[in-house]
């Protein structure tokens, strides 16, 4: 996605060979127009499928997932990283290790909001080792729902998450796939 | 806002005299169409003002804030409740006590994203005791920016946050203002 790649090139900060900071438009400050374009692009890529639910994880997945949901006319569910006092239903839970934050979180989704009848697309901001995506897939599987595929804003293609999940048959649509962050420079796959 | 009040009446669960659960369209599952209407309504109510930035707090404020930002053509910033490894800039921070979760969090916003030139509207999902809103106001004040006002999806008008902040001169636009949750029933102010 050209607009996204240009934004990454212009505003992304390469903090190391593995860390790209995009907090000016995705992870802290949000560019609403870009988020809308991203949601529309996911909708276009999955326009061959019938999708009944968009699943994401708080917080940075919410904006692109909501625009996708608006275009599809489908509800969006965001998995919680922390327990809520008013979220005490029967929950699907899964453990997710974050290498960036160096901690393991239990993520949860209320059983009410994903059912066996659902066709789910999973949206996330980044795909690196695939830990968050695997946790969300685990939750969809617990619900007995159908996984249509995943939509990723930025994939770090030089890490192994995307490769491993594609080999297991998962459809992944990445809007920007990064080949390398070496020497402080962002290089994309074509 | 009629559409929102109808949704609350239809899907809101009154868990006690003070707790309303709206996780089917705002706090866990998101209704994207309703969020767009909410964003548009905030834009309409503040159409007499020039707004350069929308400030909210993760996670439930993000969807309505993003639609407001899209309509205004203004960036959205969401305050973080937890520290990020890639969010290590100079931060504005404030302490926020959550009565619902019974804990105090330090919220933070990167100093890059709110400056003295900004005219800020603060968006949040709920206003009850006003703790989150006060924390966000504190951050805007630290930045030396101008606070145009707040936009609240659901105000619990029977609690004291909104009243106290209005008395201090804050403009608050609430789209649904709840008078009472007694006897398991949602009653709105007119």
mmCIF file of N, CA, C and O in Angstrom, chain B residues 15-87:
data_model
loop_
_atom_site.group_PDB
_atom_site.id
_atom_site.type_symbol
_atom_site.label_atom_id
_atom_site.label_comp_id
_atom_site.label_asym_id
_atom_site.label_seq_id
_atom_site.Cartn_x
_atom_site.Cartn_y
_atom_site.Cartn_z
ATOM 1 N N UNK B 15 -25.618 -3.254 35.914
ATOM 2 C CA UNK B 15 -25.060 -4.251 36.832
ATOM 3 C C UNK B 15 -25.265 -3.862 38.295
ATOM 4 O O UNK B 15 -25.207 -4.708 39.181
ATOM 5 N N UNK B 16 -25.454 -2.565 38.524
ATOM 6 C CA UNK B 16 -25.719 -2.076 39.880
ATOM 7 C C UNK B 16 -26.238 -0.652 39.732
ATOM 8 O O UNK B 16 -26.384 -0.166 38.614
ATOM 9 N N UNK B 17 -26.455 0.030 40.840
ATOM 10 C CA UNK B 17 -26.935 1.411 40.772
ATOM 11 C C UNK B 17 -25.909 2.371 40.172
ATOM 12 O O UNK B 17 -26.237 3.510 39.837
ATOM 13 N N UNK B 18 -24.666 1.903 40.065
ATOM 14 C CA UNK B 18 -23.623 2.791 39.505
ATOM 15 C C UNK B 18 -22.912 2.217 38.278
ATOM 16 O O UNK B 18 -22.153 2.925 37.626
ATOM 17 N N UNK B 19 -23.129 0.948 37.961
ATOM 18 C CA UNK B 19 -22.375 0.329 36.859
ATOM 19 C C UNK B 19 -23.298 -0.035 35.692
ATOM 20 O O UNK B 19 -24.241 -0.803 35.842
ATOM 21 N N UNK B 20 -22.981 0.555 34.547
ATOM 22 C CA UNK B 20 -23.667 0.243 33.293
ATOM 23 C C UNK B 20 -22.656 -0.415 32.367
ATOM 24 O O UNK B 20 -21.576 0.130 32.132
ATOM 25 N N UNK B 21 -23.027 -1.581 31.872
ATOM 26 C CA UNK B 21 -22.126 -2.315 30.980
ATOM 27 C C UNK B 21 -22.613 -2.166 29.545
ATOM 28 O O UNK B 21 -23.749 -2.513 29.234
ATOM 29 N N UNK B 22 -21.747 -1.633 28.692
ATOM 30 C CA UNK B 22 -22.102 -1.449 27.280
ATOM 31 C C UNK B 22 -21.018 -2.082 26.408
ATOM 32 O O UNK B 22 -20.503 -1.469 25.491
ATOM 33 N N UNK B 23 -20.736 -3.336 26.719
ATOM 34 C CA UNK B 23 -19.639 -3.992 26.014
ATOM 35 C C UNK B 23 -20.063 -4.578 24.670
ATOM 36 O O UNK B 23 -19.247 -5.126 23.962
ATOM 37 N N UNK B 24 -21.329 -4.443 24.296
ATOM 38 C CA UNK B 24 -21.752 -4.959 22.985
ATOM 39 C C UNK B 24 -21.563 -3.942 21.864
ATOM 40 O O UNK B 24 -21.671 -4.281 20.695
ATOM 41 N N UNK B 25 -21.288 -2.663 22.241
ATOM 42 C CA UNK B 25 -21.096 -1.683 21.161
ATOM 43 C C UNK B 25 -20.020 -0.648 21.438
ATOM 44 O O UNK B 25 -19.631 0.093 20.548
ATOM 45 N N UNK B 26 -19.467 -0.598 22.660
ATOM 46 C CA UNK B 26 -18.496 0.456 22.974
ATOM 47 C C UNK B 26 -17.228 -0.052 23.667
ATOM 48 O O UNK B 26 -16.123 0.341 23.298
ATOM 49 N N UNK B 27 -17.371 -0.910 24.661
ATOM 50 C CA UNK B 27 -16.235 -1.246 25.509
ATOM 51 C C UNK B 27 -15.532 -2.576 25.221
ATOM 52 O O UNK B 27 -14.536 -2.898 25.863
ATOM 53 N N UNK B 28 -16.060 -3.351 24.291
ATOM 54 C CA UNK B 28 -15.377 -4.616 23.986
ATOM 55 C C UNK B 28 -15.696 -5.006 22.535
ATOM 56 O O UNK B 28 -14.804 -5.134 21.711
ATOM 57 N N UNK B 29 -16.985 -5.163 22.250
ATOM 58 C CA UNK B 29 -17.402 -5.167 20.849
ATOM 59 C C UNK B 29 -17.724 -3.716 20.491
ATOM 60 O O UNK B 29 -18.254 -2.967 21.321
ATOM 61 N N UNK B 30 -17.385 -3.341 19.265
ATOM 62 C CA UNK B 30 -17.604 -1.972 18.793
ATOM 63 C C UNK B 30 -18.585 -1.998 17.625
ATOM 64 O O UNK B 30 -18.445 -2.819 16.720
ATOM 65 N N UNK B 31 -19.545 -1.100 17.654
ATOM 66 C CA UNK B 31 -20.456 -0.900 16.523
ATOM 67 C C UNK B 31 -19.857 0.233 15.675
ATOM 68 O O UNK B 31 -19.960 1.407 16.052
ATOM 69 N N UNK B 32 -19.240 -0.090 14.553
ATOM 70 C CA UNK B 32 -18.520 0.954 13.796
ATOM 71 C C UNK B 32 -19.441 2.052 13.293
ATOM 72 O O UNK B 32 -19.043 3.229 13.295
ATOM 73 N N UNK B 33 -20.651 1.697 12.869
ATOM 74 C CA UNK B 33 -21.569 2.716 12.356
ATOM 75 C C UNK B 33 -21.945 3.701 13.464
ATOM 76 O O UNK B 33 -21.942 4.922 13.265
ATOM 77 N N UNK B 34 -22.243 3.164 14.652
ATOM 78 C CA UNK B 34 -22.569 4.038 15.788
ATOM 79 C C UNK B 34 -21.374 4.923 16.156
ATOM 80 O O UNK B 34 -21.538 6.114 16.463
ATOM 81 N N UNK B 35 -20.182 4.341 16.107
ATOM 82 C CA UNK B 35 -18.983 5.135 16.435
ATOM 83 C C UNK B 35 -18.808 6.289 15.444
ATOM 84 O O UNK B 35 -18.434 7.399 15.826
ATOM 85 N N UNK B 36 -19.106 6.022 14.168
ATOM 86 C CA UNK B 36 -19.027 7.086 13.157
ATOM 87 C C UNK B 36 -20.055 8.182 13.439
ATOM 88 O O UNK B 36 -19.746 9.378 13.387
ATOM 89 N N UNK B 37 -21.255 7.771 13.800
ATOM 90 C CA UNK B 37 -22.304 8.756 14.111
ATOM 91 C C UNK B 37 -21.911 9.585 15.336
ATOM 92 O O UNK B 37 -22.177 10.787 15.402
ATOM 93 N N UNK B 38 -21.302 8.929 16.311
ATOM 94 C CA UNK B 38 -20.848 9.622 17.523
ATOM 95 C C UNK B 38 -19.748 10.633 17.179
ATOM 96 O O UNK B 38 -19.779 11.791 17.620
ATOM 97 N N UNK B 39 -18.785 10.204 16.363
ATOM 98 C CA UNK B 39 -17.724 11.117 15.943
ATOM 99 C C UNK B 39 -18.298 12.318 15.205
ATOM 100 O O UNK B 39 -17.901 13.469 15.438
ATOM 101 N N UNK B 40 -19.265 12.065 14.334
ATOM 102 C CA UNK B 40 -19.898 13.153 13.575
ATOM 103 C C UNK B 40 -20.667 14.103 14.491
ATOM 104 O O UNK B 40 -20.684 15.317 14.278
ATOM 105 N N UNK B 41 -21.318 13.534 15.500
ATOM 106 C CA UNK B 41 -22.074 14.364 16.442
ATOM 107 C C UNK B 41 -21.132 15.264 17.257
ATOM 108 O O UNK B 41 -21.424 16.450 17.473
ATOM 109 N N UNK B 42 -20.010 14.717 17.702
ATOM 110 C CA UNK B 42 -19.026 15.564 18.403
ATOM 111 C C UNK B 42 -18.558 16.697 17.482
ATOM 112 O O UNK B 42 -18.420 17.849 17.910
ATOM 113 N N UNK B 43 -18.299 16.345 16.220
ATOM 114 C CA UNK B 43 -17.825 17.363 15.262
ATOM 115 C C UNK B 43 -18.865 18.466 15.106
ATOM 116 O O UNK B 43 -18.522 19.652 15.047
ATOM 117 N N UNK B 44 -20.128 18.069 15.054
ATOM 118 C CA UNK B 44 -21.212 19.034 14.891
ATOM 119 C C UNK B 44 -21.282 19.958 16.112
ATOM 120 O O UNK B 44 -21.396 21.175 15.994
ATOM 121 N N UNK B 45 -21.196 19.351 17.298
ATOM 122 C CA UNK B 45 -21.325 20.160 18.514
ATOM 123 C C UNK B 45 -20.177 21.145 18.688
ATOM 124 O O UNK B 45 -20.336 22.193 19.303
ATOM 125 N N UNK B 46 -19.005 20.763 18.178
ATOM 126 C CA UNK B 46 -17.847 21.661 18.292
ATOM 127 C C UNK B 46 -17.550 22.382 16.978
ATOM 128 O O UNK B 46 -16.442 22.884 16.783
ATOM 129 N N UNK B 47 -18.545 22.466 16.096
ATOM 130 C CA UNK B 47 -18.296 23.067 14.781
ATOM 131 C C UNK B 47 -18.043 24.578 14.880
ATOM 132 O O UNK B 47 -17.583 25.199 13.924
ATOM 133 N N UNK B 48 -18.335 25.183 16.040
ATOM 134 C CA UNK B 48 -18.056 26.612 16.243
ATOM 135 C C UNK B 48 -16.605 26.864 16.664
ATOM 136 O O UNK B 48 -16.223 28.009 16.904
ATOM 137 N N UNK B 49 -15.815 25.802 16.760
ATOM 138 C CA UNK B 49 -14.451 25.934 17.281
ATOM 139 C C UNK B 49 -13.428 25.431 16.278
ATOM 140 O O UNK B 49 -13.740 24.573 15.448
ATOM 141 N N UNK B 50 -12.220 25.940 16.377
ATOM 142 C CA UNK B 50 -11.120 25.390 15.585
ATOM 143 C C UNK B 50 -10.344 24.424 16.459
ATOM 144 O O UNK B 50 -9.848 24.794 17.533
ATOM 145 N N UNK B 51 -10.300 23.187 16.018
ATOM 146 C CA UNK B 51 -9.673 22.119 16.801
ATOM 147 C C UNK B 51 -8.494 21.568 16.008
ATOM 148 O O UNK B 51 -8.632 21.233 14.835
ATOM 149 N N UNK B 52 -7.347 21.485 16.660
ATOM 150 C CA UNK B 52 -6.164 20.975 15.955
ATOM 151 C C UNK B 52 -5.779 19.570 16.407
ATOM 152 O O UNK B 52 -4.976 18.919 15.739
ATOM 153 N N UNK B 53 -6.343 19.137 17.528
ATOM 154 C CA UNK B 53 -5.960 17.809 18.015
ATOM 155 C C UNK B 53 -7.066 17.203 18.870
ATOM 156 O O UNK B 53 -7.715 17.888 19.650
ATOM 157 N N UNK B 54 -7.250 15.899 18.691
ATOM 158 C CA UNK B 54 -8.193 15.142 19.505
ATOM 159 C C UNK B 54 -7.376 14.270 20.448
ATOM 160 O O UNK B 54 -6.515 13.514 20.008
ATOM 161 N N UNK B 55 -7.641 14.399 21.750
ATOM 162 C CA UNK B 55 -6.923 13.594 22.741
ATOM 163 C C UNK B 55 -7.901 12.628 23.387
ATOM 164 O O UNK B 55 -8.996 13.020 23.801
ATOM 165 N N UNK B 56 -7.518 11.349 23.465
ATOM 166 C CA UNK B 56 -8.342 10.369 24.159
ATOM 167 C C UNK B 56 -7.430 9.455 24.968
ATOM 168 O O UNK B 56 -6.243 9.735 25.135
ATOM 169 N N UNK B 57 -8.002 8.398 25.516
ATOM 170 C CA UNK B 57 -7.214 7.454 26.319
ATOM 171 C C UNK B 57 -7.598 6.046 25.895
ATOM 172 O O UNK B 57 -8.766 5.785 25.580
ATOM 173 N N UNK B 58 -6.576 5.172 25.813
ATOM 174 C CA UNK B 58 -6.894 3.817 25.393
ATOM 175 C C UNK B 58 -7.812 3.153 26.415
ATOM 176 O O UNK B 58 -7.739 3.486 27.570
ATOM 177 N N UNK B 59 -8.702 2.214 25.990
ATOM 178 C CA UNK B 59 -8.866 1.766 24.620
ATOM 179 C C UNK B 59 -10.205 2.223 24.034
ATOM 180 O O UNK B 59 -10.311 2.420 22.827
ATOM 181 N N UNK B 60 -11.232 2.380 24.866
ATOM 182 C CA UNK B 60 -12.576 2.564 24.319
ATOM 183 C C UNK B 60 -12.813 3.950 23.725
ATOM 184 O O UNK B 60 -13.764 4.139 22.979
ATOM 185 N N UNK B 61 -11.957 4.912 24.034
ATOM 186 C CA UNK B 61 -12.117 6.231 23.445
ATOM 187 C C UNK B 61 -11.615 6.306 22.009
ATOM 188 O O UNK B 61 -11.927 7.255 21.276
ATOM 189 N N UNK B 62 -10.811 5.329 21.597
ATOM 190 C CA UNK B 62 -10.100 5.437 20.317
ATOM 191 C C UNK B 62 -11.052 5.489 19.123
ATOM 192 O O UNK B 62 -10.883 6.328 18.227
ATOM 193 N N UNK B 63 -12.051 4.622 19.096
ATOM 194 C CA UNK B 63 -12.928 4.572 17.910
ATOM 195 C C UNK B 63 -13.708 5.880 17.727
ATOM 196 O O UNK B 63 -13.637 6.484 16.645
ATOM 197 N N UNK B 64 -14.434 6.363 18.737
ATOM 198 C CA UNK B 64 -15.134 7.637 18.518
ATOM 199 C C UNK B 64 -14.183 8.809 18.257
ATOM 200 O O UNK B 64 -14.471 9.666 17.427
ATOM 201 N N UNK B 65 -13.036 8.827 18.940
ATOM 202 C CA UNK B 65 -12.075 9.917 18.722
ATOM 203 C C UNK B 65 -11.549 9.904 17.292
ATOM 204 O O UNK B 65 -11.339 10.962 16.686
ATOM 205 N N UNK B 66 -11.337 8.714 16.742
ATOM 206 C CA UNK B 66 -10.779 8.616 15.390
ATOM 207 C C UNK B 66 -11.773 9.129 14.351
ATOM 208 O O UNK B 66 -11.387 9.805 13.395
ATOM 209 N N UNK B 67 -13.053 8.816 14.541
ATOM 210 C CA UNK B 67 -14.053 9.346 13.610
ATOM 211 C C UNK B 67 -14.175 10.869 13.730
ATOM 212 O O UNK B 67 -14.356 11.564 12.725
ATOM 213 N N UNK B 68 -14.072 11.384 14.943
ATOM 214 C CA UNK B 68 -14.067 12.842 15.097
ATOM 215 C C UNK B 68 -12.862 13.439 14.371
ATOM 216 O O UNK B 68 -12.987 14.409 13.620
ATOM 217 N N UNK B 69 -11.698 12.835 14.585
ATOM 218 C CA UNK B 69 -10.482 13.322 13.929
ATOM 219 C C UNK B 69 -10.593 13.290 12.413
ATOM 220 O O UNK B 69 -10.134 14.203 11.722
ATOM 221 N N UNK B 70 -11.218 12.238 11.901
ATOM 222 C CA UNK B 70 -11.386 12.127 10.446
ATOM 223 C C UNK B 70 -12.237 13.277 9.924
ATOM 224 O O UNK B 70 -11.903 13.904 8.910
ATOM 225 N N UNK B 71 -13.336 13.557 10.609
ATOM 226 C CA UNK B 71 -14.231 14.633 10.178
ATOM 227 C C UNK B 71 -13.550 15.999 10.276
ATOM 228 O O UNK B 71 -13.708 16.851 9.402
ATOM 229 N N UNK B 72 -12.780 16.186 11.338
ATOM 230 C CA UNK B 72 -12.097 17.474 11.540
ATOM 231 C C UNK B 72 -10.854 17.631 10.678
ATOM 232 O O UNK B 72 -10.367 18.750 10.492
ATOM 233 N N UNK B 73 -10.316 16.505 10.196
ATOM 234 C CA UNK B 73 -9.000 16.551 9.570
ATOM 235 C C UNK B 73 -7.896 16.792 10.583
ATOM 236 O O UNK B 73 -6.865 17.390 10.271
ATOM 237 N N UNK B 74 -8.090 16.316 11.804
ATOM 238 C CA UNK B 74 -7.117 16.538 12.883
ATOM 239 C C UNK B 74 -6.558 15.200 13.378
ATOM 240 O O UNK B 74 -7.286 14.206 13.430
ATOM 241 N N UNK B 75 -5.289 15.179 13.755
ATOM 242 C CA UNK B 75 -4.729 13.957 14.330
ATOM 243 C C UNK B 75 -5.362 13.630 15.687
ATOM 244 O O UNK B 75 -5.840 14.522 16.389
ATOM 245 N N UNK B 76 -5.325 12.351 16.017
ATOM 246 C CA UNK B 76 -5.829 11.849 17.292
ATOM 247 C C UNK B 76 -4.643 11.323 18.087
ATOM 248 O O UNK B 76 -3.779 10.653 17.528
ATOM 249 N N UNK B 77 -4.599 11.627 19.374
ATOM 250 C CA UNK B 77 -3.560 11.065 20.243
ATOM 251 C C UNK B 77 -4.253 10.281 21.342
ATOM 252 O O UNK B 77 -5.189 10.785 21.954
ATOM 253 N N UNK B 78 -3.836 9.024 21.531
ATOM 254 C CA UNK B 78 -4.400 8.313 22.690
ATOM 255 C C UNK B 78 -3.354 8.201 23.785
ATOM 256 O O UNK B 78 -2.233 7.766 23.558
ATOM 257 N N UNK B 79 -3.742 8.662 24.977
ATOM 258 C CA UNK B 79 -2.871 8.523 26.141
ATOM 259 C C UNK B 79 -2.705 7.039 26.449
ATOM 260 O O UNK B 79 -3.633 6.243 26.302
ATOM 261 N N UNK B 80 -1.514 6.684 26.838
ATOM 262 C CA UNK B 80 -1.190 5.308 27.192
ATOM 263 C C UNK B 80 -1.412 5.076 28.678
ATOM 264 O O UNK B 80 -1.075 5.932 29.498
ATOM 265 N N UNK B 81 -1.971 3.908 29.003
ATOM 266 C CA UNK B 81 -2.110 3.528 30.409
ATOM 267 C C UNK B 81 -0.898 2.742 30.889
ATOM 268 O O UNK B 81 -0.684 2.585 32.079
ATOM 269 N N UNK B 82 -0.171 2.184 29.930
ATOM 270 C CA UNK B 82 1.000 1.395 30.301
ATOM 271 C C UNK B 82 2.207 1.872 29.517
ATOM 272 O O UNK B 82 2.080 2.403 28.421
ATOM 273 N N UNK B 83 3.361 1.640 30.071
ATOM 274 C CA UNK B 83 4.574 2.065 29.394
ATOM 275 C C UNK B 83 4.880 1.145 28.220
ATOM 276 O O UNK B 83 4.661 -0.052 28.276
ATOM 277 N N UNK B 84 5.381 1.728 27.152
ATOM 278 C CA UNK B 84 5.805 0.966 25.993
ATOM 279 C C UNK B 84 7.317 1.076 25.875
ATOM 280 O O UNK B 84 7.900 2.103 26.192
ATOM 281 N N UNK B 85 7.942 0.010 25.400
ATOM 282 C CA UNK B 85 9.397 0.045 25.224
ATOM 283 C C UNK B 85 9.817 1.007 24.129
ATOM 284 O O UNK B 85 10.923 1.532 24.130
ATOM 285 N N UNK B 86 8.904 1.211 23.142
ATOM 286 C CA UNK B 86 9.256 2.135 22.064
ATOM 287 C C UNK B 86 8.703 3.532 22.306
ATOM 288 O O UNK B 86 8.865 4.410 21.483
ATOM 289 N N UNK B 87 8.062 3.709 23.457
ATOM 290 C CA UNK B 87 7.518 5.029 23.797
ATOM 291 C C UNK B 87 8.338 5.564 24.958
ATOM 292 O O UNK B 87 7.935 5.539 26.111
#
